[in-house]
Amino acid sequence: SKEKIEIIKFALKTVYKDKKSRKNKCSDRDCEIFRLTVLEGIPAEEVAETLQTTKPTVYLVRHRVGNQIRNLIKQWNLNSPS
């Protein structure tokens, strides 16, 4: 849904801005890989070629950043009043 995509975009920005923290780290390249594959829907092979990396690296980064975002959203849900 559109709302879910907006939440993911906000979480990605939060993870990126908080890259100095040990918990949430997302380099420019990693955030770009996640954005291109998940939010833009560009195939991993194309992203790998564009960013001059390997397809397995794209999958690994997408997984790691996705976990960071998922954990951040869980934190927000736990801290929000019911």
Coordinates of N, CA, C and O in Angstrom, one line a residue, residues 21-56:
S21 N 25.4 5.8 14.4 CA 25.1 4.9 15.5 C 25.5 3.5 15.1 O 25.6 3.1 14.0
R22 N 25.8 2.7 16.1 CA 26.3 1.4 15.9 C 25.1 0.5 15.5 O 25.3 -0.5 14.8
K23 N 23.9 0.8 16.0 CA 22.7 0.0 15.7 C 22.3 0.1 14.3 O 22.1 -0.9 13.6
N24 N 22.1 1.3 13.8 CA 21.5 1.6 12.5 C 22.6 2.2 11.6 O 23.0 3.3 11.8
K25 N 23.1 1.4 10.7 CA 24.1 1.8 9.8 C 23.7 1.5 8.4 O 23.2 0.4 8.1
C26 N 23.8 2.5 7.6 CA 23.4 2.4 6.2 C 24.3 3.3 5.3 O 24.1 4.5 5.4
S27 N 25.2 2.7 4.6 CA 26.1 3.6 3.8 C 25.3 4.1 2.6 O 24.1 3.7 2.3
D28 N 25.8 5.1 1.9 CA 25.2 5.6 0.7 C 24.8 4.5 -0.3 O 23.7 4.5 -0.8
R29 N 25.8 3.7 -0.5 CA 25.6 2.6 -1.5 C 24.5 1.6 -1.0 O 23.7 1.2 -1.8
D30 N 24.6 1.3 0.2 CA 23.6 0.3 0.7 C 22.2 0.9 0.7 O 21.2 0.1 0.3
C31 N 22.0 2.1 1.1 CA 20.7 2.7 1.0 C 20.2 2.8 -0.5 O 19.0 2.6 -0.7
E32 N 21.1 3.1 -1.3 CA 20.8 3.2 -2.8 C 20.3 1.8 -3.3 O 19.4 1.7 -4.0
I33 N 21.1 0.8 -2.9 CA 20.7 -0.6 -3.3 C 19.3 -0.9 -2.8 O 18.5 -1.4 -3.6
F34 N 19.0 -0.6 -1.6 CA 17.7 -0.9 -1.0 C 16.6 -0.1 -1.8 O 15.6 -0.7 -2.2
R35 N 16.9 1.1 -1.9 CA 15.9 2.0 -2.6 C 15.6 1.5 -4.0 O 14.4 1.4 -4.4
L36 N 16.6 1.2 -4.8 CA 16.4 0.8 -6.1 C 15.7 -0.5 -6.3 O 14.8 -0.7 -7.1
T37 N 16.1 -1.5 -5.4 CA 15.5 -2.8 -5.6 C 14.1 -2.9 -4.9 O 13.2 -3.5 -5.5
V38 N 14.0 -2.3 -3.8 CA 12.7 -2.5 -3.0 C 11.7 -1.4 -3.4 O 10.5 -1.7 -3.8
L39 N 12.1 -0.2 -3.4 CA 11.1 0.9 -3.6 C 10.9 1.2 -5.1 O 9.8 1.5 -5.5
E40 N 11.9 1.0 -5.9 CA 11.8 1.3 -7.4 C 11.5 0.0 -8.1 O 11.1 0.0 -9.3
G41 N 11.8 -1.2 -7.5 CA 11.5 -2.4 -8.2 C 12.4 -2.8 -9.3 O 12.1 -3.6 -10.2
I42 N 13.6 -2.3 -9.3 CA 14.6 -2.6 -10.3 C 15.3 -3.9 -10.0 O 15.6 -4.2 -8.8
P43 N 15.4 -4.8 -11.0 CA 16.0 -6.1 -10.7 C 17.4 -6.0 -10.2 O 18.2 -5.2 -10.5
A44 N 17.7 -7.0 -9.3 CA 19.0 -7.0 -8.6 C 20.2 -7.0 -9.6 O 21.2 -6.4 -9.4
E45 N 20.0 -7.8 -10.7 CA 21.1 -7.8 -11.7 C 21.4 -6.5 -12.3 O 22.5 -6.1 -12.5
E46 N 20.3 -5.7 -12.6 CA 20.5 -4.4 -13.2 C 21.1 -3.4 -12.2 O 22.0 -2.6 -12.5
V47 N 20.7 -3.5 -10.9 CA 21.3 -2.7 -9.9 C 22.8 -3.0 -9.7 O 23.6 -2.1 -9.6
A48 N 23.1 -4.3 -9.7 CA 24.5 -4.7 -9.5 C 25.3 -4.1 -10.6 O 26.4 -3.6 -10.4
E49 N 24.8 -4.2 -11.8 CA 25.6 -3.7 -13.0 C 25.8 -2.1 -12.9 O 26.8 -1.6 -13.1
T50 N 24.7 -1.5 -12.5 CA 24.7 0.0 -12.4 C 25.7 0.5 -11.4 O 26.4 1.4 -11.6
L51 N 25.7 -0.2 -10.2 CA 26.5 0.2 -9.1 C 27.8 -0.5 -9.0 O 28.5 -0.4 -8.0
Q52 N 28.1 -1.3 -10.1 CA 29.4 -2.0 -10.2 C 29.7 -2.9 -9.0 O 30.7 -2.8 -8.3
T53 N 28.7 -3.7 -8.7 CA 28.9 -4.7 -7.6 C 28.3 -6.0 -8.1 O 28.0 -6.2 -9.3
T54 N 28.2 -7.0 -7.3 CA 27.7 -8.3 -7.7 C 26.3 -8.5 -7.3 O 25.8 -7.9 -6.3
K55 N 25.6 -9.4 -8.0 CA 24.2 -9.7 -7.6 C 24.1 -10.2 -6.2 O 23.2 -9.8 -5.5
P56 N 24.9 -11.2 -5.8 CA 24.8 -11.6 -4.4 C 25.0 -10.5 -3.4 O 24.3 -10.5 -2.3

